[in-house]
PDB file of C-alpha atoms and ligand atoms in Angstrom:
ATOM      1  CA  UNK A 120     -93.758  30.675 -25.399  1.00 67.00           C
ATOM      2  CA  UNK A 121     -94.575  32.320 -22.095  1.00 88.00           C
ATOM      3  CA  UNK A 122     -95.736  35.909 -21.611  1.00 91.00           C
ATOM      4  CA  UNK A 123     -92.309  37.269 -20.620  1.00 91.00           C
ATOM      5  CA  UNK A 124     -90.674  35.920 -23.741  1.00 92.00           C
ATOM      6  CA  UNK A 125     -93.482  37.162 -25.910  1.00 92.00           C
ATOM      7  CA  UNK A 126     -93.244  40.635 -24.380  1.00 89.00           C
ATOM      8  CA  UNK A 127     -89.485  40.573 -24.894  1.00 90.00           C
ATOM      9  CA  UNK A 128     -89.907  39.593 -28.555  1.00 91.00           C
ATOM     10  CA  UNK A 129     -92.537  42.304 -28.991  1.00 91.00           C
ATOM     11  CA  UNK A 130     -90.270  45.014 -27.530  1.00 90.00           C
ATOM     12  CA  UNK A 131     -87.289  44.018 -29.698  1.00 91.00           C
ATOM     13  CA  UNK A 132     -86.286  46.905 -31.932  1.00 93.00           C
ATOM     14  CA  UNK A 133     -88.593  49.318 -30.108  1.00 95.00           C
ATOM     15  CA  UNK A 134     -87.539  52.360 -28.106  1.00 96.00           C
ATOM     16  CA  UNK A 135     -88.826  51.232 -24.692  1.00 94.00           C
ATOM     17  CA  UNK A 136     -88.970  53.391 -21.555  1.00 95.00           C
ATOM     18  CA  UNK A 137     -86.405  56.197 -21.491  1.00 96.00           C
ATOM     19  CA  UNK A 138     -86.042  59.399 -19.424  1.00 97.00           C
ATOM     20  CA  UNK A 139     -88.330  61.421 -21.709  1.00 97.00           C
ATOM     21  CA  UNK A 140     -90.967  58.658 -21.651  1.00 97.00           C
ATOM     22  CA  UNK A 141     -90.848  58.568 -17.843  1.00 97.00           C
ATOM     23  CA  UNK A 142     -91.195  62.361 -17.739  1.00 97.00           C
ATOM     24  CA  UNK A 143     -94.204  62.300 -20.104  1.00 98.00           C
ATOM     25  CA  UNK A 144     -95.741  59.528 -18.034  1.00 97.00           C
ATOM     26  CA  UNK A 145     -95.380  61.466 -14.784  1.00 97.00           C
ATOM     27  CA  UNK A 146     -96.638  64.771 -16.178  1.00 98.00           C
ATOM     28  CA  UNK A 147     -99.640  63.094 -17.834  1.00 98.00           C
ATOM     29  CA  UNK A 148    -100.510  61.349 -14.561  1.00 97.00           C
ATOM     30  CA  UNK A 149    -100.141  64.683 -12.755  1.00 98.00           C
ATOM     31  CA  UNK A 150    -102.513  66.286 -15.284  1.00 98.00           C
ATOM     32  CA  UNK A 151    -105.114  63.575 -14.724  1.00 96.00           C
ATOM     33  CA  UNK A 152    -104.935  64.042 -10.944  1.00 97.00           C
ATOM     34  CA  UNK A 153    -105.284  67.836 -11.292  1.00 98.00           C
ATOM     35  CA  UNK A 154    -108.195  67.271 -13.712  1.00 97.00           C
ATOM     36  CA  UNK A 155    -110.001  65.149 -11.098  1.00 96.00           C
ATOM     37  CA  UNK A 156    -109.352  67.895  -8.539  1.00 97.00           C
ATOM     38  CA  UNK A 157    -110.892  70.481 -10.910  1.00 97.00           C
ATOM     39  CA  UNK A 158    -114.025  68.344 -11.405  1.00 96.00           C
ATOM     40  CA  UNK A 159    -114.342  68.098  -7.653  1.00 96.00           C
ATOM     41  CA  UNK A 160    -113.978  71.891  -7.198  1.00 97.00           C
ATOM     42  CA  UNK A 161    -116.473  72.442 -10.032  1.00 96.00           C
ATOM     43  CA  UNK A 162    -119.019  70.219  -8.243  1.00 95.00           C
ATOM     44  CA  UNK A 163    -118.457  72.012  -4.927  1.00 96.00           C
ATOM     45  CA  UNK A 164    -118.986  75.387  -6.669  1.00 95.00           C
ATOM     46  CA  UNK A 165    -122.203  74.134  -8.235  1.00 94.00           C
ATOM     47  CA  UNK A 166    -123.487  73.011  -4.849  1.00 94.00           C
ATOM     48  CA  UNK A 167    -122.833  76.489  -3.485  1.00 94.00           C
ATOM     49  CA  UNK A 168    -124.613  77.925  -6.541  1.00 91.00           C
ATOM     50  CA  UNK A 169    -121.466  79.628  -7.839  1.00 92.00           C
ATOM     51  CA  UNK A 170    -122.397  78.809 -11.437  1.00 93.00           C
ATOM     52  CA  UNK A 171    -119.706  80.886 -13.185  1.00 94.00           C
ATOM     53  CA  UNK A 172    -116.895  79.512 -11.008  1.00 94.00           C
ATOM     54  CA  UNK A 173    -118.264  76.030 -11.572  1.00 95.00           C
ATOM     55  CA  UNK A 174    -118.128  76.402 -15.369  1.00 96.00           C
ATOM     56  CA  UNK A 175    -114.627  77.889 -15.198  1.00 96.00           C
ATOM     57  CA  UNK A 176    -113.399  74.818 -13.314  1.00 96.00           C
ATOM     58  CA  UNK A 177    -115.293  72.575 -15.731  1.00 96.00           C
ATOM     59  CA  UNK A 178    -113.442  74.182 -18.665  1.00 97.00           C
ATOM     60  CA  UNK A 179    -110.121  73.893 -16.786  1.00 97.00           C
ATOM     61  CA  UNK A 180    -110.920  70.230 -16.241  1.00 97.00           C
ATOM     62  CA  UNK A 181    -111.363  69.657 -20.005  1.00 97.00           C
ATOM     63  CA  UNK A 182    -108.148  71.554 -20.827  1.00 98.00           C
ATOM     64  CA  UNK A 183    -105.959  69.745 -18.268  1.00 98.00           C
ATOM     65  CA  UNK A 184    -107.560  66.394 -19.033  1.00 97.00           C
ATOM     66  CA  UNK A 185    -106.923  66.964 -22.763  1.00 98.00           C
ATOM     67  CA  UNK A 186    -103.258  67.805 -22.135  1.00 98.00           C
ATOM     68  CA  UNK A 187    -102.944  64.686 -19.950  1.00 98.00           C
ATOM     69  CA  UNK A 188    -104.379  62.474 -22.705  1.00 98.00           C
ATOM     70  CA  UNK A 189    -102.105  63.982 -25.391  1.00 98.00           C
ATOM     71  CA  UNK A 190     -99.038  63.417 -23.164  1.00 98.00           C
ATOM     72  CA  UNK A 191    -100.138  59.841 -22.439  1.00 97.00           C
ATOM     73  CA  UNK A 192    -100.453  59.173 -26.198  1.00 98.00           C
ATOM     74  CA  UNK A 193     -96.969  60.644 -26.753  1.00 97.00           C
ATOM     75  CA  UNK A 194     -95.615  58.458 -23.954  1.00 97.00           C
ATOM     76  CA  UNK A 195     -97.095  55.277 -25.466  1.00 96.00           C
ATOM     77  CA  UNK A 196     -95.883  56.316 -28.917  1.00 97.00           C
ATOM     78  CA  UNK A 197     -92.309  56.727 -27.585  1.00 96.00           C
ATOM     79  CA  UNK A 198     -92.218  53.397 -25.783  1.00 97.00           C
ATOM     80  CA  UNK A 199     -93.394  51.397 -28.824  1.00 96.00           C
ATOM     81  CA  UNK A 200     -91.728  53.448 -31.548  1.00 97.00           C
ATOM     82  CA  UNK A 201     -89.460  51.516 -33.934  1.00 96.00           C
ATOM     83  CA  UNK A 202     -87.551  54.637 -34.998  1.00 97.00           C
ATOM     84  CA  UNK A 203     -85.083  54.154 -32.149  1.00 96.00           C
ATOM     85  CA  UNK A 204     -82.348  56.494 -33.438  1.00 97.00           C
ATOM     86  CA  UNK A 205     -84.755  59.435 -33.724  1.00 97.00           C
ATOM     87  CA  UNK A 206     -86.260  58.718 -30.271  1.00 97.00           C
ATOM     88  CA  UNK A 207     -82.746  58.497 -28.774  1.00 97.00           C
ATOM     89  CA  UNK A 208     -81.824  61.860 -30.292  1.00 98.00           C
ATOM     90  CA  UNK A 209     -84.989  63.380 -28.739  1.00 98.00           C
ATOM     91  CA  UNK A 210     -84.158  61.817 -25.390  1.00 98.00           C
ATOM     92  CA  UNK A 211     -80.603  63.187 -25.470  1.00 98.00           C
ATOM     93  CA  UNK A 212     -81.919  66.701 -26.208  1.00 98.00           C
ATOM     94  CA  UNK A 213     -84.437  66.337 -23.387  1.00 98.00           C
ATOM     95  CA  UNK A 214     -81.807  65.197 -20.868  1.00 98.00           C
ATOM     96  CA  UNK A 215     -79.507  68.045 -21.910  1.00 98.00           C
ATOM     97  CA  UNK A 216     -82.308  70.570 -21.333  1.00 98.00           C
ATOM     98  CA  UNK A 217     -83.235  69.041 -17.963  1.00 97.00           C
ATOM     99  CA  UNK A 218     -79.608  69.217 -16.882  1.00 98.00           C
ATOM    100  CA  UNK A 219     -79.489  72.907 -17.800  1.00 97.00           C
ATOM    101  CA  UNK A 220     -82.664  73.576 -15.792  1.00 97.00           C
ATOM    102  CA  UNK A 221     -81.301  71.628 -12.820  1.00 97.00           C
ATOM    103  CA  UNK A 222     -78.028  73.570 -12.912  1.00 96.00           C
ATOM    104  CA  UNK A 223     -79.924  76.869 -13.168  1.00 95.00           C
ATOM    105  CA  UNK A 224     -82.177  76.035 -10.179  1.00 97.00           C
ATOM    106  CA  UNK A 225     -79.162  74.954  -8.113  1.00 97.00           C
ATOM    107  CA  UNK A 226     -77.384  78.248  -8.837  1.00 93.00           C
ATOM    108  CA  UNK A 227     -80.528  80.287  -8.016  1.00 95.00           C
ATOM    109  CA  UNK A 228     -80.864  78.386  -4.729  1.00 96.00           C
ATOM    110  CA  UNK A 229     -77.227  79.149  -3.914  1.00 95.00           C
ATOM    111  CA  UNK A 230     -77.728  82.854  -4.714  1.00 94.00           C
ATOM    112  CA  UNK A 231     -80.798  82.952  -2.461  1.00 96.00           C
ATOM    113  CA  UNK A 232     -78.810  81.327   0.361  1.00 96.00           C
ATOM    114  CA  UNK A 233     -75.951  83.825  -0.078  1.00 94.00           C
ATOM    115  CA  UNK A 234     -78.178  86.875  -0.519  1.00 93.00           C
ATOM    116  CA  UNK A 235     -77.128  88.527   2.761  1.00 94.00           C
ATOM    117  CA  UNK A 236     -73.383  88.011   2.435  1.00 95.00           C
ATOM    118  CA  UNK A 237     -72.637  87.924  -1.310  1.00 95.00           C
ATOM    119  CA  UNK A 238     -73.585  90.088  -4.240  1.00 94.00           C
ATOM    120  CA  UNK A 239     -73.827  88.491  -7.694  1.00 93.00           C
ATOM    121  CA  UNK A 240     -73.305  90.469 -10.874  1.00 93.00           C
ATOM    122  CA  UNK A 241     -72.142  89.990 -14.434  1.00 95.00           C
ATOM    123  CA  UNK A 242     -68.959  91.177 -16.079  1.00 96.00           C
ATOM    124  CA  UNK A 243     -70.022  94.009 -18.451  1.00 95.00           C
ATOM    125  CA  UNK A 244     -67.532  92.749 -21.030  1.00 95.00           C
ATOM    126  CA  UNK A 245     -68.081  88.964 -21.247  1.00 96.00           C
ATOM    127  CA  UNK A 246     -71.228  88.423 -19.087  1.00 94.00           C
ATOM    128  CA  UNK A 247     -69.386  86.030 -16.778  1.00 95.00           C
ATOM    129  CA  UNK A 248     -71.178  85.698 -13.397  1.00 92.00           C
ATOM    130  CA  UNK A 249     -69.039  87.123 -10.569  1.00 94.00           C
ATOM    131  CA  UNK A 250     -69.715  87.347  -6.847  1.00 93.00           C
ATOM    132  CA  UNK A 251     -68.287  89.601  -4.182  1.00 94.00           C
ATOM    133  CA  UNK A 252     -68.906  90.127  -0.453  1.00 94.00           C
ATOM    134  CA  UNK A 253     -71.656  92.648   0.295  1.00 94.00           C
ATOM    135  CA  UNK A 254     -71.401  95.983   2.131  1.00 92.00           C
ATOM    136  CA  UNK A 255     -67.834  96.793   1.046  1.00 92.00           C
ATOM    137  CA  UNK A 256     -68.847 100.005  -0.761  1.00 92.00           C
ATOM    138  CA  UNK A 257     -67.484 100.628  -4.235  1.00 94.00           C
ATOM    139  CA  UNK A 258     -64.957  97.979  -5.264  1.00 94.00           C
ATOM    140  CA  UNK A 259     -62.699  97.355  -8.241  1.00 95.00           C
ATOM    141  CA  UNK A 260     -63.347  93.970  -9.838  1.00 94.00           C
ATOM    142  CA  UNK A 261     -61.114  92.065 -12.206  1.00 95.00           C
ATOM    143  CA  UNK A 262     -63.067  89.510 -14.242  1.00 96.00           C
ATOM    144  CA  UNK A 263     -61.601  86.045 -13.786  1.00 93.00           C
ATOM    145  CA  UNK A 264     -62.568  85.061 -17.320  1.00 95.00           C
ATOM    146  CA  UNK A 265     -61.592  87.967 -19.567  1.00 96.00           C
ATOM    147  CA  UNK A 266     -59.491  90.137 -17.251  1.00 95.00           C
ATOM    148  CA  UNK A 267     -61.769  93.180 -17.696  1.00 96.00           C
ATOM    149  CA  UNK A 268     -61.466  95.659 -14.805  1.00 96.00           C
ATOM    150  CA  UNK A 269     -64.535  97.607 -13.666  1.00 95.00           C
ATOM    151  CA  UNK A 270     -66.047  99.319 -10.635  1.00 94.00           C
ATOM    152  CA  UNK A 271     -69.170  98.119  -8.897  1.00 93.00           C
ATOM    153  CA  UNK A 272     -71.129  98.884  -5.742  1.00 92.00           C
ATOM    154  CA  UNK A 273     -71.543  96.092  -3.202  1.00 88.00           C
TER     155      UNK A 273
HETATM  156 ZN1   ZN B 378     -65.337  89.224 -18.217  1.00 57.88          ZN
END
């Protein structure tokens, strides 16, 4: 049996690489890179005889390195786990959360882009987000979701 087949047989019934595993992998790699950067800064501080700063960066190095190692262990655990249904449930929750964050960032970006022309506010009754053109003085708003009518300044 060649290596490919053997690997395939080995991975049968295991979770493998999913979105959450890829995320853990990337963040752990990022941590390791930042940790190396902290060691470097710590060494530079020591050379300039900034002993306190050097120890602070040394401690930061241990913390970030530790987090990176823990995430790497979690990543490996996910990929080789045989409890596929549980890992899939975790992955679904993770993807749902990521989607929510992505949607939230997109809406914040849009609000930032519109900040000079549109005002965003929430309906006091149902908390629905509503927008209206700016600099129109006091206006009467009818909520598109619950029909609540209220006054607001633009
Ligand atoms: Zn409403």
